[in-house]
Tab-separated table of C-alpha atoms in Angstrom:
chain	number	residue	atom	x	y	z
I	1	UNK	CA	203.043	23.804	79.099
I	2	UNK	CA	204.484	26.529	79.610
I	3	UNK	CA	202.146	29.519	78.464
I	4	UNK	CA	204.007	31.619	76.075
I	5	UNK	CA	203.474	36.148	75.671
I	6	UNK	CA	200.760	36.241	78.635
I	7	UNK	CA	200.277	39.298	80.369
I	8	UNK	CA	199.503	38.119	83.659
I	9	UNK	CA	197.380	41.721	85.704
I	10	UNK	CA	199.453	41.859	89.472
I	11	UNK	CA	196.330	43.165	91.634
I	12	UNK	CA	198.873	45.552	94.450
I	13	UNK	CA	196.820	46.220	97.371
I	14	UNK	CA	197.626	49.506	99.938
I	15	UNK	CA	195.873	50.508	102.901
I	16	UNK	CA	198.582	51.862	104.634
I	17	UNK	CA	201.866	53.873	104.534
I	18	UNK	CA	204.480	51.529	105.733
I	19	UNK	CA	202.893	49.346	104.258
I	20	UNK	CA	203.248	50.403	101.247
I	21	UNK	CA	206.866	52.003	101.792
I	22	UNK	CA	208.287	48.271	102.155
I	23	UNK	CA	206.358	46.981	98.926
I	24	UNK	CA	207.403	49.880	97.075
I	25	UNK	CA	210.182	48.546	94.577
I	26	UNK	CA	208.061	45.382	94.066
I	27	UNK	CA	205.150	47.847	93.178
I	28	UNK	CA	208.157	50.030	90.517
I	29	UNK	CA	209.910	46.303	89.394
I	30	UNK	CA	206.695	44.334	88.190
I	31	UNK	CA	206.020	47.731	86.581
I	32	UNK	CA	208.771	47.451	84.362
I	33	UNK	CA	208.309	43.567	83.428
I	34	UNK	CA	207.074	43.053	79.994
I	35	UNK	CA	205.022	40.268	81.042
I	36	UNK	CA	203.216	41.816	83.628
I	37	UNK	CA	200.095	44.759	83.966
I	38	UNK	CA	199.467	46.161	86.944
I	39	UNK	CA	196.204	47.138	88.812
I	40	UNK	CA	196.877	48.918	92.485
I	41	UNK	CA	193.674	48.850	95.458
I	42	UNK	CA	194.251	52.097	98.091
I	43	UNK	CA	191.990	52.574	101.275
I	44	UNK	CA	191.986	52.271	104.412
I	45	UNK	CA	194.331	55.262	106.879
I	46	UNK	CA	195.557	56.082	102.496
I	47	UNK	CA	192.603	57.850	102.525
I	48	UNK	CA	193.022	59.249	106.217
I	49	UNK	CA	193.548	62.914	106.498
I	50	UNK	CA	194.655	63.084	110.125
I	51	UNK	CA	197.412	60.128	108.851
I	52	UNK	CA	198.467	63.005	106.177
I	53	UNK	CA	196.586	61.523	103.088
I	54	UNK	CA	199.133	59.284	102.635
I	55	UNK	CA	197.983	57.833	99.165
I	56	UNK	CA	199.083	61.100	97.537
I	57	UNK	CA	203.439	59.791	98.030
I	58	UNK	CA	201.992	56.438	96.051
I	59	UNK	CA	200.621	59.016	93.300
I	60	UNK	CA	203.823	61.063	93.616
I	61	UNK	CA	206.286	58.398	92.918
I	62	UNK	CA	204.965	58.051	88.888
I	63	UNK	CA	202.490	54.628	90.197
I	64	UNK	CA	197.802	54.961	88.591
I	65	UNK	CA	195.815	54.252	91.095
I	66	UNK	CA	193.719	51.764	89.811
I	67	UNK	CA	191.061	52.017	92.576
I	68	UNK	CA	189.939	53.828	96.186
I	69	UNK	CA	189.058	51.654	98.037
I	70	UNK	CA	187.666	54.109	101.282
I	71	UNK	CA	185.893	57.171	100.808
I	72	UNK	CA	182.851	57.581	103.817
I	73	UNK	CA	185.498	56.853	107.090
I	74	UNK	CA	187.581	59.849	108.009
I	75	UNK	CA	188.838	58.671	110.969
I	76	UNK	CA	190.462	54.975	112.182
I	77	UNK	CA	190.897	54.610	115.618
I	78	UNK	CA	187.912	52.031	117.461
I	79	UNK	CA	187.027	48.901	116.846
I	80	UNK	CA	183.589	50.735	115.181
I	81	UNK	CA	185.371	52.261	113.500
I	82	UNK	CA	187.027	49.779	112.187
I	83	UNK	CA	184.632	47.336	111.637
I	84	UNK	CA	182.768	50.314	109.098
I	85	UNK	CA	185.887	50.049	107.669
I	86	UNK	CA	185.853	46.210	106.617
I	87	UNK	CA	182.903	46.251	105.238
I	88	UNK	CA	183.319	48.382	103.049
I	89	UNK	CA	186.434	47.724	102.348
I	90	UNK	CA	184.986	43.498	101.517
I	91	UNK	CA	182.318	45.521	98.651
I	92	UNK	CA	184.367	47.278	97.021
I	93	UNK	CA	186.888	45.248	96.847
I	94	UNK	CA	184.423	43.153	95.244
I	95	UNK	CA	183.639	45.344	92.959
I	96	UNK	CA	186.944	46.202	91.605
I	97	UNK	CA	188.222	43.322	91.949
I	98	UNK	CA	185.109	41.401	88.779
I	99	UNK	CA	185.542	44.877	87.083
I	100	UNK	CA	189.385	44.164	87.397
I	101	UNK	CA	189.368	40.228	86.867
I	102	UNK	CA	192.914	39.733	87.621
I	103	UNK	CA	195.748	37.350	86.932
I	104	UNK	CA	197.000	37.334	91.657
I	105	UNK	CA	196.646	40.053	93.989
I	106	UNK	CA	199.268	41.393	96.273
I	107	UNK	CA	199.175	41.647	99.890
I	108	UNK	CA	201.210	41.807	102.512
I	109	UNK	CA	202.238	41.321	106.493
I	110	UNK	CA	198.986	41.502	108.531
I	111	UNK	CA	197.092	44.334	108.923
I	112	UNK	CA	192.901	44.311	109.448
I	113	UNK	CA	191.609	44.775	106.391
I	114	UNK	CA	193.637	41.693	105.244
I	115	UNK	CA	190.386	40.176	106.437
I	116	UNK	CA	188.002	42.347	104.363
I	117	UNK	CA	190.591	41.657	100.998
I	118	UNK	CA	190.867	37.310	102.345
I	119	UNK	CA	186.906	37.636	101.147
I	120	UNK	CA	186.755	39.944	98.341
I	121	UNK	CA	189.409	37.292	96.688
I	122	UNK	CA	187.960	33.837	97.623
I	123	UNK	CA	184.104	33.765	96.781
I	124	UNK	CA	186.316	35.206	92.950
I	125	UNK	CA	188.458	32.446	92.987
I	126	UNK	CA	191.496	34.856	92.767
I	127	UNK	CA	195.265	33.739	93.743
I	128	UNK	CA	196.403	35.232	96.330
I	129	UNK	CA	200.318	35.868	96.838
I	130	UNK	CA	200.840	36.975	100.598
I	131	UNK	CA	204.492	38.631	101.514
I	132	UNK	CA	205.450	38.153	105.301
I	133	UNK	CA	203.920	35.104	106.772
I	134	UNK	CA	204.902	33.010	108.996
I	135	UNK	CA	205.492	35.741	110.941
I	136	UNK	CA	205.143	36.062	115.078
I	137	UNK	CA	203.713	39.470	117.249
I	138	UNK	CA	202.717	37.653	119.953
I	139	UNK	CA	201.430	41.348	120.574
I	140	UNK	CA	199.033	42.007	118.794
I	141	UNK	CA	195.957	40.826	116.814
I	142	UNK	CA	197.477	41.259	114.693
I	143	UNK	CA	199.320	37.580	114.745
I	144	UNK	CA	195.718	36.570	114.310
I	145	UNK	CA	195.364	37.875	110.911
I	146	UNK	CA	198.497	36.955	109.698
I	147	UNK	CA	198.483	33.128	109.685
I	148	UNK	CA	195.036	33.380	108.285
I	149	UNK	CA	196.411	35.527	105.427
I	150	UNK	CA	198.632	32.747	104.287
I	151	UNK	CA	196.250	29.600	105.382
I	152	UNK	CA	194.023	31.393	102.160
I	153	UNK	CA	196.964	32.774	99.972
I	154	UNK	CA	198.645	31.117	97.096
I	155	UNK	CA	201.568	31.590	97.116
I	156	UNK	CA	203.992	33.161	99.562
I	157	UNK	CA	207.097	35.137	100.322
I	158	UNK	CA	208.291	34.645	103.191
I	159	UNK	CA	211.693	36.427	104.604
I	160	UNK	CA	213.742	33.345	106.571
I	161	UNK	CA	214.209	30.125	106.434
I	162	UNK	CA	212.594	29.796	109.619
I	163	UNK	CA	209.270	31.704	108.592
I	164	UNK	CA	209.226	29.488	105.459
I	165	UNK	CA	208.917	26.702	108.340
I	166	UNK	CA	206.554	27.660	109.974
I	167	UNK	CA	203.809	28.053	106.718
I	168	UNK	CA	204.872	24.398	105.689
I	169	UNK	CA	203.539	24.324	109.807
I	170	UNK	CA	200.735	25.547	108.353
I	171	UNK	CA	200.093	22.752	106.251
I	172	UNK	CA	201.371	25.333	102.829
I	173	UNK	CA	202.587	22.704	100.025
I	174	UNK	CA	206.567	23.688	99.567
I	175	UNK	CA	205.592	24.249	95.548
I	176	UNK	CA	204.028	27.254	96.599
I	177	UNK	CA	206.361	28.891	99.351
I	178	UNK	CA	209.531	31.570	98.376
I	179	UNK	CA	212.117	33.052	101.261
I	180	UNK	CA	212.353	35.919	99.236
I	181	UNK	CA	213.797	37.745	102.445
I	182	UNK	CA	211.517	41.160	102.825
I	183	UNK	CA	211.346	43.614	100.396
I	184	UNK	CA	211.883	46.648	102.067
I	185	UNK	CA	214.766	46.116	102.178
I	186	UNK	CA	215.752	46.948	98.489
I	187	UNK	CA	215.011	50.055	99.405
I	188	UNK	CA	218.944	51.048	101.061
I	189	UNK	CA	220.643	49.586	97.448
I	190	UNK	CA	217.601	51.779	95.849
I	191	UNK	CA	216.214	55.037	96.981
I	192	UNK	CA	219.126	58.254	97.302
I	193	UNK	CA	219.302	59.338	100.900
I	194	UNK	CA	219.424	62.133	102.790
I	195	UNK	CA	221.891	63.907	104.586
I	196	UNK	CA	222.504	64.428	109.177
I	197	UNK	CA	221.606	68.224	107.179
I	198	UNK	CA	219.629	68.137	104.846
I	199	UNK	CA	217.174	65.524	106.683
I	200	UNK	CA	217.992	68.412	109.689
I	201	UNK	CA	216.535	70.991	108.020
I	202	UNK	CA	213.073	68.679	107.006
I	203	UNK	CA	212.531	67.319	109.541
I	204	UNK	CA	213.390	70.736	111.637
I	205	UNK	CA	214.976	69.223	114.617
I	206	UNK	CA	219.106	69.101	114.392
I	207	UNK	CA	220.189	65.391	114.249
I	208	UNK	CA	223.871	66.030	114.574
I	209	UNK	CA	223.267	66.858	118.470
I	210	UNK	CA	221.938	62.642	119.644
I	211	UNK	CA	218.366	61.357	118.828
I	212	UNK	CA	215.380	58.269	118.700
I	213	UNK	CA	213.570	58.175	116.292
I	214	UNK	CA	210.652	56.766	118.472
I	215	UNK	CA	207.692	54.933	116.896
I	216	UNK	CA	205.118	53.529	119.254
I	217	UNK	CA	202.132	51.724	118.215
I	218	UNK	CA	199.547	50.500	119.777
I	219	UNK	CA	199.697	46.262	121.009
I	220	UNK	CA	195.529	45.137	120.093
I	221	UNK	CA	196.186	42.012	122.928
I	222	UNK	CA	196.392	44.698	125.809
I	223	UNK	CA	194.634	48.358	124.692
I	224	UNK	CA	193.518	47.493	128.636
I	225	UNK	CA	196.816	48.156	129.906
I	226	UNK	CA	197.790	51.320	127.076
I	227	UNK	CA	197.864	54.795	129.664
I	228	UNK	CA	199.953	52.384	131.871
I	229	UNK	CA	202.278	52.604	128.676
I	230	UNK	CA	202.351	55.677	127.756
I	231	UNK	CA	202.527	57.510	131.146
I	232	UNK	CA	205.640	55.243	131.055
I	233	UNK	CA	207.239	55.643	128.280
I	234	UNK	CA	206.965	59.720	129.026
I	235	UNK	CA	208.683	59.278	132.694
I	236	UNK	CA	211.391	57.340	130.555
I	237	UNK	CA	211.533	60.826	127.441
I	238	UNK	CA	211.859	62.967	130.827
I	239	UNK	CA	214.640	61.434	132.461
I	240	UNK	CA	217.229	61.771	129.398
I	241	UNK	CA	217.900	64.292	127.780
I	242	UNK	CA	217.726	64.061	124.328
I	243	UNK	CA	216.762	65.426	120.889
I	244	UNK	CA	213.296	62.573	119.936
I	245	UNK	CA	211.646	62.308	115.808
I	246	UNK	CA	208.526	60.440	117.326
I	247	UNK	CA	206.560	59.579	114.453
I	248	UNK	CA	202.728	58.499	113.885
I	249	UNK	CA	201.785	55.159	114.863
I	250	UNK	CA	199.385	52.380	113.052
I	251	UNK	CA	195.889	53.437	112.986
I	252	UNK	CA	194.950	50.580	115.519
I	253	UNK	CA	192.372	51.126	117.981
I	254	UNK	CA	194.377	52.951	120.738
I	255	UNK	CA	196.213	55.186	118.395
I	256	UNK	CA	194.422	57.731	118.799
I	257	UNK	CA	195.151	57.921	122.831
I	258	UNK	CA	198.968	57.479	121.309
I	259	UNK	CA	198.613	60.743	119.159
I	260	UNK	CA	197.569	63.249	121.713
I	261	UNK	CA	199.657	62.167	124.094
I	262	UNK	CA	202.399	62.565	121.333
I	263	UNK	CA	200.629	65.752	120.686
I	264	UNK	CA	199.969	67.303	124.265
I	265	UNK	CA	203.688	65.969	125.105
I	266	UNK	CA	206.060	68.191	121.495
I	267	UNK	CA	203.825	71.450	122.971
I	268	UNK	CA	206.041	72.029	125.763
I	269	UNK	CA	208.743	69.188	124.875
I	270	UNK	CA	211.134	71.798	122.729
I	271	UNK	CA	213.944	68.800	122.738
I	272	UNK	CA	210.824	66.827	120.522
I	273	UNK	CA	209.570	67.219	116.930
I	274	UNK	CA	206.219	65.081	116.234
I	275	UNK	CA	206.025	63.888	112.885
I	276	UNK	CA	202.517	62.221	110.774
I	277	UNK	CA	204.489	61.481	108.113
I	278	UNK	CA	208.218	60.733	107.397
I	279	UNK	CA	207.476	58.873	104.034
I	280	UNK	CA	209.965	56.194	103.108
I	281	UNK	CA	213.451	58.326	101.874
I	282	UNK	CA	213.625	60.078	105.220
I	283	UNK	CA	212.447	57.563	107.007
I	284	UNK	CA	215.177	55.326	105.842
I	285	UNK	CA	217.458	58.562	106.167
I	286	UNK	CA	216.926	58.919	109.866
I	287	UNK	CA	217.554	55.325	110.368
I	288	UNK	CA	221.512	56.236	110.203
I	289	UNK	CA	221.189	59.584	111.099
I	290	UNK	CA	219.276	58.799	114.777
I	291	UNK	CA	221.913	57.800	117.022
I	292	UNK	CA	218.647	54.975	118.483
I	293	UNK	CA	215.838	53.605	117.992
I	294	UNK	CA	212.254	53.265	121.019
I	295	UNK	CA	209.537	51.826	120.495
I	296	UNK	CA	208.028	48.465	118.907
I	297	UNK	CA	208.118	48.931	115.806
I	298	UNK	CA	208.658	46.423	113.674
I	299	UNK	CA	211.223	48.163	111.037
I	300	UNK	CA	213.007	48.257	114.818
I	301	UNK	CA	213.681	44.509	113.948
I	302	UNK	CA	213.767	44.596	110.001
I	303	UNK	CA	215.507	47.526	108.743
I	304	UNK	CA	217.560	48.446	111.404
I	305	UNK	CA	219.762	46.052	110.498
I	306	UNK	CA	221.224	47.620	106.905
I	307	UNK	CA	222.766	50.198	108.968
I	308	UNK	CA	222.661	49.121	112.560
I	309	UNK	CA	221.024	50.847	114.864
I	310	UNK	CA	220.548	50.029	117.247
I	311	UNK	CA	216.978	49.676	119.046
I	312	UNK	CA	215.250	49.560	122.534
I	313	UNK	CA	212.311	47.091	121.635
I	314	UNK	CA	209.824	47.991	124.695
I	315	UNK	CA	207.252	45.314	124.975
I	316	UNK	CA	205.236	42.207	123.657
I	317	UNK	CA	204.370	43.724	120.393
I	318	UNK	CA	207.128	42.452	118.322
I	319	UNK	CA	207.230	39.009	121.111
I	320	UNK	CA	207.640	36.470	118.194
I	321	UNK	CA	209.966	37.860	116.393
I	322	UNK	CA	213.580	36.703	115.564
I	323	UNK	CA	215.583	39.570	116.487
I	324	UNK	CA	219.176	40.490	115.446
I	325	UNK	CA	222.019	41.877	118.028
I	326	UNK	CA	220.920	45.358	117.503
I	327	UNK	CA	217.910	45.063	119.609
I	328	UNK	CA	218.130	45.629	122.869
I	329	UNK	CA	214.188	44.386	124.439
I	330	UNK	CA	212.372	46.372	127.265
I	331	UNK	CA	209.257	45.916	129.148
I	332	UNK	CA	207.159	48.805	130.287
I	333	UNK	CA	208.404	50.037	133.518
I	334	UNK	CA	210.279	53.314	132.386
I	335	UNK	CA	213.443	51.798	134.826
I	336	UNK	CA	213.993	49.628	132.320
I	337	UNK	CA	213.398	51.770	129.206
I	338	UNK	CA	215.833	54.200	130.440
I	339	UNK	CA	218.340	50.655	131.351
I	340	UNK	CA	217.999	50.262	127.790
I	341	UNK	CA	218.337	53.577	126.105
I	342	UNK	CA	221.287	53.675	128.480
I	343	UNK	CA	222.443	50.781	127.197
I	344	UNK	CA	222.185	51.548	123.081
I	345	UNK	CA	223.977	55.026	123.858
I	346	UNK	CA	226.483	52.645	124.843
I	347	UNK	CA	226.729	50.722	121.062
I	348	UNK	CA	229.065	50.334	117.937
I	349	UNK	CA	227.789	50.963	115.357
I	350	UNK	CA	231.133	50.343	113.419
I	351	UNK	CA	230.176	46.443	113.843
I	352	UNK	CA	229.293	44.148	111.456
I	353	UNK	CA	225.375	43.435	112.173
I	354	UNK	CA	223.898	40.071	110.207
I	355	UNK	CA	220.531	40.953	108.522
I	356	UNK	CA	218.087	37.725	109.373
I	357	UNK	CA	215.269	39.010	106.961
I	358	UNK	CA	217.764	39.311	104.126
I	359	UNK	CA	219.687	41.008	101.531
I	360	UNK	CA	218.073	43.961	99.054
I	361	UNK	CA	217.316	41.288	96.929
I	362	UNK	CA	213.600	40.534	98.011
I	363	UNK	CA	211.693	42.133	93.825
I	364	UNK	CA	213.846	39.461	91.572
I	365	UNK	CA	213.104	37.174	93.738
I	366	UNK	CA	210.326	37.659	93.987
I	367	UNK	CA	208.810	38.300	90.394
I	368	UNK	CA	211.292	35.372	89.139
I	369	UNK	CA	209.310	32.964	91.226
I	370	UNK	CA	205.602	35.080	90.383
I	371	UNK	CA	206.308	34.076	87.013
I	372	UNK	CA	207.411	31.386	87.435
I	373	UNK	CA	204.469	29.763	88.509
I	374	UNK	CA	201.637	31.235	86.507
I	375	UNK	CA	203.708	30.260	83.298
I	376	UNK	CA	203.419	26.602	85.046
I	377	UNK	CA	200.878	26.739	86.684
I	378	UNK	CA	197.316	27.331	85.425
I	379	UNK	CA	194.444	28.292	87.466
I	380	UNK	CA	192.674	25.398	89.260
I	381	UNK	CA	196.319	24.156	90.298
I	382	UNK	CA	196.916	27.050	92.183
I	383	UNK	CA	193.722	27.133	93.678
I	384	UNK	CA	193.190	23.411	93.982
I	385	UNK	CA	195.407	23.396	98.018
I	386	UNK	CA	196.478	20.943	99.786
I	387	UNK	CA	197.062	20.597	103.776
I	388	UNK	CA	200.725	18.332	104.189
I	389	UNK	CA	200.662	16.898	107.033
I	390	UNK	CA	203.371	16.461	108.908
């Protein structure tokens, strides 16, 4: 029987700048909806000085943070740092969830902090809604975390039919799965982008000249080779005389080495700027105003098709994800990277590129599906999962 006039408490979990940027408009729409009250738990790299204290972006956007879930750790760069973070996060999630008693928890993707949330929420019998399930990233341990998140979640919001099929392969019931598209794409329809001159002034680089937007993350299954990967990337950058706008990597094991490499290199490389965080609007603007993307960021696959920016996708980190025709896969060898850059510089951005991750209407689909599920099924039904054999 349909519940009437129920106000559902929805808890959003965010631990990084990129994750928040992808969920921002979804959070805003839930906040504005008269059937929901939102809670926001913030932890991990958001609260780390070296990554720019990016929790401030959440406050600046007008949200109220319900709970800060990490306060002790000052850096996150290696496996022992992460072990400490996960222990603290688990305890803080437990305390916060017991206090606020949300009806459902929304979280995203494959971040390592998800492991703490999975433990805390399952012990408290709170339904989980997972965004971006069914995707593959063979080069990262994140791949295993994503699939574990799927198996312990109760609602699934996936980008496309291929990822829908993969979630069903994991035994999930079809009524739990919504093909919503990626919520991060909603931003393209809802933010006022910087002009090229405005963005140039903001970042300190003339983007009217040929510029590559660079983000290179550690490949967590291949950390022993990170020094070689960075050496080859720097060799390629040295050979191609264009400008480089480089953003910080995600705070995974190995990130400190990547940061030091680019900090040292950018000190004498006059045509390079290295920034901790562009923020969502500047980053989306850069996708339009830069000539190409270079690195191994998921945004090179997900967001890049909308502005149709060519992407030189390096190595294995994104191996397994569906890719548009604007993406050029290359190895870690500097000669291969150079070939990829030269090919991308000839790419015709005037032609249409099909987005494989949605059309910018994910938020509306997610809210409708969530409300329908919570209205029509009680907590016991939502929490009791069956494994569907093929």
